[in-house]
């Protein structure tokens, strides 16, 4: 029942998370049904009725060993099955030439592209507010930072989440499989504007992205301003409280 | 003071020696039973405030930016509509109050104080004066916490976890003295817990009645013993943490502020190194209470007494090495995530052992559906759900998605409300006759139980669903997000459930006060139970027993034993037939 409620997954590693989610869902679901049926039938069968004395027993060691070992084995298997996905998502960074810097700041996501020279911290950097553009089918490296408090970069459709911690830069990555427009909330309480701290990520096809980059990330300013005007209008609407 | 501490050590000559005045009997009492009642009243009073705050939060989430009924007089400038900063304050204080001023005072404070001396056959705690100080420190902490609502800038609004630097720099939340008072209050509460837990551990180790071996102790005493050890080791970590936080806020230190070279994750390490054992501090006494009540009303020995005690010890030990599972996506080295995943998975095993043993206790019993039993049964079933949903978060990849969503909120409420609060209700109905010398009204008790049970599930089960749908916790308005629009009807259903849950507490309040003054007088042993407290009068007098302490002949769960014609065989009765003291 729960699993129908997951948002559509559009990231390469999302399938592995969803698979583990469903595996745990079925294991815990079956356990819950078995325990509930046992529990309810004991309550009905062994309710207080006259003329019967309760069974005098202090336990049953073989039975207790069984119900210790079986859950242990299931949990060990679950642990081993979780390891590859975790290594892939959080412990490795695929080779890529696409790097953006995302900085959380009360209460915006600032998305910085290195500009034509391919390096950060130079005058041709382009920073967008609450708006990110990436191509589909390419690993995206995100260097996550924060200027003030802890924020959390969450893209539900990518099954992606990583806290942004002031004082450090955390390299993360994802790869999207389907073009579209996806929401980026902030998942860590960051102050009174926390709820309104949301951005959009636009996933383009390779050609569309090239067109967008040429228009918005090229050397000079006028086009960049149009890119900034749009999100701030959208922001004004979302920030209405 | 010297008189009471001497008499507490069981000198028969002191029994009934002196009449105490009003202040020494009802206010500054060193009697563990009066201190227990004081903790109970503190917890129940704070539960009303914590519960009302929850309803404010729920109203906001179901019908965002509409006036909360009845709040117009308080929020005059908005006519009762919550501002985002006030919303943050409401959920921060809901959690802080419920955890520190409701569950801990009721389970560890009230029932720890009431049960430990009475169930091990002691006249009082080892240090009665320290015990009194521990209550009054907790009361002062409560006053300081409530005072935060009235200071300029409002109360703490950085979540009950108070993650730095949000909590460390006043400008980031806009609250100043509210957050300072939050730190000071928890510091004082930490001192109170220290005094209480030293007392519990010393009393259990040193003051057991003749024959009360460790493995003849009732499981609720075991659970309180282990809880006290956890408190003793965990609370000082929080206490030092909040002191450091207060220094960062007021004295210009930089423990947690990167601007001065501090490390924000240090707060999280300190907080969760306390915070995860804290979860078990909240649930272990409830586990003990269930293990106590199920045998009494199933008329059967507990299934696997030793496994029950050892699994609690195992949980306590493991609770120190799992804390990092709160920090899988915090920026902590992901390699650490692996080891925390392994330990977190392992800690599910002792919980599974306990659940199956509770089922084993019901098997072949003669189950009586009294109000305490219903609450204990609900505890078991709700704890199963809360335990199983925990496995989702133990798996690190799944946790990436689940972390900080309503799925976590559902999980913690199944453990802390479905577990600890049902355990607290079970304990209140079970020990009320002993505590106050009067019986409660079963009809009102059933009404309270069924209302609470039904509305509890209506409130908290759908939170799993919206959590899986991606709804974040701590957001002011879910309708701001396009991907959450389609599930807003669940927020409305949850809020209706929460209102029902609140209304279901009315029969409890009526029952509690009506029974307190007008309930029928309780006999010594109304439930035909085995443990020592039922051998004392209801309520037990000062120093609990007459000139001689009871002697313990057997373990606490000899129900339906072939040794006795009755279906119970109390710990204090010499063997009726064969020679020997039964098992344990």
Coordinates of N, CA and C in Angstrom, one line a residue, chain A residues 97-223:
Chain A
X97 N 32.5 15.7 -16.4 CA 33.0 17.1 -16.6 C 32.0 18.1 -16.2
X98 N 30.9 17.6 -15.6 CA 29.8 18.6 -15.3 C 29.7 18.8 -13.8
X99 N 30.2 20.0 -13.4 CA 30.3 20.3 -12.0 C 29.5 21.6 -11.7
X100 N 28.6 21.6 -10.7 CA 28.0 22.8 -10.3 C 28.2 22.9 -8.8
X101 N 28.1 24.2 -8.3 CA 28.2 24.4 -6.9 C 26.9 24.9 -6.4
X102 N 26.4 24.2 -5.4 CA 25.1 24.6 -4.8 C 25.3 25.1 -3.4
X103 N 24.8 26.3 -3.1 CA 25.0 26.9 -1.8 C 23.7 27.2 -1.2
X104 N 23.5 26.7 0.0 CA 22.2 27.0 0.7 C 22.5 28.3 1.5
X105 N 21.4 29.1 1.6 CA 21.5 30.3 2.3 C 20.1 30.7 2.7
X106 N 19.9 31.1 4.0 CA 18.6 31.4 4.4 C 17.9 32.4 3.4
X107 N 17.0 32.2 2.6 CA 16.3 31.0 2.4 C 16.2 30.7 0.9
X108 N 17.4 30.5 0.3 CA 17.5 30.2 -1.1 C 18.5 29.1 -1.4
X109 N 18.4 28.6 -2.6 CA 19.4 27.7 -3.2 C 20.2 28.5 -4.2
X110 N 21.5 28.8 -4.1 CA 22.2 29.5 -5.1 C 23.0 28.4 -5.9
X111 N 22.7 28.4 -7.2 CA 23.3 27.4 -8.1 C 24.4 28.1 -8.9
X112 N 25.7 27.7 -8.8 CA 26.8 28.4 -9.5 C 27.4 27.5 -10.5
X113 N 27.4 28.0 -11.8 CA 28.1 27.3 -12.9 C 29.5 28.0 -13.1
X114 N 30.5 27.2 -13.4 CA 31.8 27.7 -13.5 C 32.0 28.7 -14.7
X115 N 31.1 28.7 -15.6 CA 31.3 29.6 -16.8 C 32.3 29.0 -17.8
X116 N 32.6 29.7 -18.9 CA 33.3 29.1 -20.0 C 34.7 28.6 -19.6
X117 N 35.4 29.2 -18.5 CA 36.7 28.8 -18.2 C 36.7 27.5 -17.4
X118 N 35.5 27.0 -17.0 CA 35.5 25.7 -16.3 C 36.0 25.7 -14.9
X119 N 36.2 26.9 -14.3 CA 36.7 27.0 -12.9 C 35.8 27.8 -12.1
X120 N 35.7 27.5 -10.8 CA 34.9 28.3 -9.9 C 35.8 29.4 -9.3
X121 N 35.1 30.4 -8.8 CA 35.8 31.5 -8.2 C 36.5 32.5 -9.1
X122 N 36.1 32.4 -10.4 CA 36.6 33.4 -11.4 C 35.4 34.3 -11.8
X123 N 35.7 35.4 -12.4 CA 34.6 36.4 -12.7 C 33.5 35.9 -13.6
X124 N 33.8 34.9 -14.4 CA 32.8 34.4 -15.4 C 31.8 33.4 -14.8
X125 N 31.9 33.1 -13.5 CA 31.0 32.3 -12.8 C 29.6 32.8 -13.0
X126 N 28.6 31.9 -13.2 CA 27.2 32.3 -13.3 C 26.4 31.8 -12.1
X127 N 25.7 32.6 -11.4 CA 24.9 32.1 -10.2 C 23.5 32.3 -10.5
X128 N 22.7 31.3 -10.4 CA 21.2 31.4 -10.5 C 20.6 31.2 -9.1
X129 N 19.4 31.8 -9.0 CA 18.7 31.7 -7.7 C 17.6 30.8 -7.8
X130 N 17.6 29.7 -7.0 CA 16.4 28.8 -6.9 C 16.1 28.1 -8.2
X131 N 17.1 28.0 -9.1 CA 16.9 27.4 -10.4 C 18.2 26.7 -10.8
X132 N 18.0 25.4 -11.3 CA 19.2 24.7 -11.7 C 18.8 24.0 -13.0
X133 N 19.8 24.0 -13.9 CA 19.6 23.3 -15.2 C 20.6 22.3 -15.4
X134 N 20.2 21.1 -15.8 CA 21.2 20.0 -16.1 C 20.7 19.2 -17.3
X135 N 21.7 18.5 -17.9 CA 21.3 17.6 -19.1 C 20.9 16.3 -18.5
X136 N 20.1 15.6 -19.3 CA 19.7 14.2 -18.9 C 20.8 13.2 -19.3
X137 N 20.9 12.1 -18.6 CA 21.8 11.0 -19.0 C 23.2 11.3 -18.8
X138 N 23.6 12.2 -17.9 CA 25.0 12.5 -17.7 C 25.2 12.7 -16.2
X139 N 26.2 12.1 -15.6 CA 26.5 12.3 -14.2 C 26.7 13.7 -13.8
X140 N 26.0 14.2 -12.8 CA 26.1 15.6 -12.4 C 26.8 15.6 -11.1
X141 N 27.9 16.3 -11.0 CA 28.6 16.5 -9.7 C 28.1 17.8 -9.1
X142 N 27.6 17.7 -7.8 CA 27.2 18.9 -7.1 C 28.1 19.1 -5.9
X143 N 28.7 20.2 -5.8 CA 29.5 20.5 -4.6 C 28.6 21.4 -3.7
X144 N 28.3 20.8 -2.6 CA 27.2 21.3 -1.7 C 27.8 22.1 -0.6
X145 N 27.4 23.3 -0.4 CA 27.9 24.2 0.6 C 26.8 25.0 1.3
X146 N 27.1 25.6 2.4 CA 26.1 26.4 3.1 C 26.7 27.7 3.6
X147 N 26.0 28.8 3.6 CA 26.6 30.0 4.1 C 26.3 30.3 5.5
X148 N 25.2 29.7 6.0 CA 24.8 30.1 7.4 C 24.5 28.9 8.3
X149 N 23.3 28.3 8.0 CA 22.9 27.2 8.9 C 22.9 25.9 8.1
X150 N 22.6 24.8 8.7 CA 22.5 23.5 7.9 C 21.2 23.5 7.1
X151 N 21.4 23.2 5.8 CA 20.2 23.0 4.9 C 20.3 21.6 4.4
X152 N 19.3 21.1 3.8 CA 19.4 19.8 3.2 C 18.8 19.8 1.8
X153 N 19.6 19.4 0.8 CA 19.3 19.4 -0.6 C 18.5 18.1 -0.9
X154 N 17.3 18.2 -1.1 CA 16.4 17.1 -1.3 C 15.7 17.1 -2.6
X155 N 15.8 16.1 -3.4 CA 15.1 16.0 -4.7 C 14.3 14.7 -4.6
X156 N 13.0 14.8 -4.2 CA 12.3 13.5 -4.0 C 12.3 12.6 -5.2
X157 N 12.1 13.2 -6.4 CA 12.1 12.3 -7.6 C 13.4 11.7 -7.9
X158 N 14.5 12.2 -7.4 CA 15.8 11.6 -7.6 C 16.2 10.7 -6.5
X159 N 15.4 10.6 -5.4 CA 15.7 9.8 -4.2 C 17.1 10.4 -3.7
X160 N 17.3 11.7 -3.8 CA 18.5 12.3 -3.4 C 18.4 13.2 -2.2
X161 N 19.2 13.1 -1.3 CA 19.2 14.0 -0.1 C 20.6 14.1 0.5
X162 N 21.0 15.3 0.7 CA 22.3 15.5 1.4 C 22.3 16.8 2.1
X163 N 22.7 16.8 3.4 CA 22.8 18.0 4.2 C 23.9 18.9 3.6
X164 N 23.6 20.2 3.7 CA 24.7 21.2 3.3 C 25.1 21.8 4.7
X165 N 26.4 21.7 5.0 CA 26.9 22.0 6.3 C 27.8 23.2 6.2
X166 N 27.6 24.3 6.9 CA 28.5 25.5 6.8 C 29.9 25.1 7.3
X167 N 30.9 25.6 6.5 CA 32.3 25.3 6.9 C 32.8 24.1 6.2
X168 N 32.0 23.4 5.4 CA 32.6 22.4 4.6 C 31.9 22.3 3.2
X169 N 32.6 21.7 2.2 CA 32.1 21.5 0.9 C 31.9 20.0 0.7
X170 N 30.6 19.6 0.5 CA 30.4 18.1 0.4 C 30.1 17.8 -1.1
X171 N 31.0 17.0 -1.7 CA 30.8 16.6 -3.1 C 29.7 15.5 -3.2
X172 N 28.8 15.6 -4.1 CA 27.7 14.6 -4.2 C 27.4 14.5 -5.7
X173 N 26.6 13.5 -6.1 CA 26.3 13.4 -7.5 C 24.9 12.7 -7.7
X174 N 24.4 12.9 -8.9 CA 23.2 12.2 -9.4 C 23.2 12.2 -10.9
X175 N 22.5 11.3 -11.5 CA 22.3 11.2 -12.9 C 20.8 11.0 -13.2
X176 N 20.3 11.9 -14.0 CA 18.8 11.8 -14.3 C 18.5 11.1 -15.5
X177 N 17.4 10.4 -15.5 CA 17.1 9.5 -16.7 C 15.9 10.1 -17.5
X178 N 15.3 11.1 -17.0 CA 14.1 11.6 -17.8 C 14.0 13.2 -17.7
X179 N 13.9 13.8 -18.9 CA 13.8 15.3 -18.8 C 12.5 15.7 -18.1
X180 N 12.6 16.9 -17.6 CA 11.4 17.4 -16.9 C 11.8 18.5 -15.9
X181 N 10.8 18.9 -15.1 CA 11.0 19.9 -14.1 C 10.7 19.4 -12.7
X182 N 11.6 19.4 -11.8 CA 11.5 18.7 -10.5 C 11.7 19.7 -9.4
X183 N 11.0 19.4 -8.3 CA 11.1 20.3 -7.1 C 12.2 20.0 -6.2
X184 N 12.9 21.0 -5.7 CA 13.9 20.9 -4.7 C 13.5 21.6 -3.4
X185 N 13.0 20.8 -2.4 CA 12.7 21.5 -1.1 C 14.0 21.5 -0.3
X186 N 13.9 22.2 0.8 CA 15.0 22.1 1.8 C 14.4 21.2 2.9
X187 N 15.2 20.1 3.2 CA 14.6 19.1 4.1 C 15.1 19.3 5.6
X188 N 16.0 20.2 5.9 CA 16.4 20.4 7.2 C 16.0 21.8 7.7
X189 N 15.3 21.8 8.9 CA 14.8 23.0 9.5 C 15.9 24.1 9.5
X190 N 15.7 25.2 8.8 CA 16.8 26.2 8.7 C 16.3 27.6 9.1
X191 N 15.2 27.7 9.8 CA 14.7 29.0 10.3 C 13.3 29.3 9.8
X192 N 12.8 30.5 10.0 CA 11.4 30.8 9.8 C 11.0 30.7 8.3
X193 N 12.0 30.8 7.4 CA 11.6 30.7 6.0 C 11.9 29.3 5.4
X194 N 12.1 28.4 6.3 CA 12.4 27.0 5.9 C 11.4 26.4 4.9
X195 N 10.2 26.6 5.1 CA 9.1 26.0 4.3 C 9.1 26.6 2.9
X196 N 9.5 27.9 2.8 CA 9.5 28.5 1.5 C 10.8 28.4 0.7
X197 N 11.8 27.7 1.3 CA 13.1 27.5 0.6 C 13.0 26.4 -0.3
X198 N 12.5 26.7 -1.6 CA 12.4 25.7 -2.6 C 12.8 26.2 -3.9
X199 N 13.3 25.2 -4.7 CA 13.9 25.6 -6.0 C 13.4 24.6 -7.0
X200 N 13.7 24.9 -8.3 CA 13.3 23.9 -9.4 C 14.6 23.5 -10.1
X201 N 14.5 22.2 -10.4 CA 15.6 21.7 -11.3 C 15.0 21.3 -12.6
X202 N 15.6 21.9 -13.7 CA 15.1 21.6 -15.1 C 16.1 20.7 -15.7
X203 N 15.6 19.5 -16.1 CA 16.4 18.5 -16.8 C 16.1 18.6 -18.3
X204 N 17.1 18.9 -19.0 CA 16.9 19.1 -20.5 C 17.5 17.9 -21.2
X205 N 17.1 17.8 -22.5 CA 17.9 16.9 -23.4 C 19.2 17.5 -23.7
X206 N 20.2 16.8 -24.2 CA 21.5 17.3 -24.5 C 21.4 18.5 -25.3
X207 N 20.6 18.5 -26.4 CA 20.6 19.7 -27.3 C 20.0 20.9 -26.7
X208 N 18.9 20.6 -26.0 CA 18.2 21.7 -25.3 C 19.1 22.4 -24.3
X209 N 19.9 21.5 -23.6 CA 20.8 22.0 -22.5 C 21.9 22.9 -23.2
X210 N 22.4 22.4 -24.3 CA 23.4 23.1 -25.0 C 22.9 24.5 -25.4
X211 N 21.7 24.5 -25.9 CA 21.1 25.8 -26.2 C 20.9 26.7 -25.0
X212 N 20.4 26.1 -23.9 CA 20.2 26.9 -22.7 C 21.5 27.5 -22.2
X213 N 22.6 26.6 -22.2 CA 23.9 27.0 -21.7 C 24.5 28.1 -22.5
X214 N 24.3 28.0 -23.9 CA 24.8 29.0 -24.7 C 24.2 30.4 -24.5
X215 N 22.9 30.3 -24.2 CA 22.1 31.6 -24.0 C 22.4 32.1 -22.6
X216 N 22.6 31.3 -21.6 CA 22.6 31.8 -20.2 C 24.0 31.7 -19.5
X217 N 24.9 30.8 -20.0 CA 26.1 30.7 -19.2 C 27.3 31.4 -20.0
X218 N 27.0 31.9 -21.2 CA 28.1 32.5 -22.0 C 28.6 33.8 -21.3
X219 N 29.6 34.3 -21.9 CA 30.4 35.4 -21.2 C 29.6 36.5 -20.6
X220 N 28.7 37.1 -21.4 CA 28.2 38.4 -20.9 C 26.8 38.4 -20.2
X221 N 26.6 39.6 -19.6 CA 25.5 39.6 -18.6 C 24.1 39.7 -19.1
X222 N 23.7 40.4 -20.2 CA 22.2 40.6 -20.4 C 21.4 39.4 -20.3
X223 N 21.8 38.3 -20.9 CA 20.9 37.1 -20.9 C 20.9 36.5 -19.5

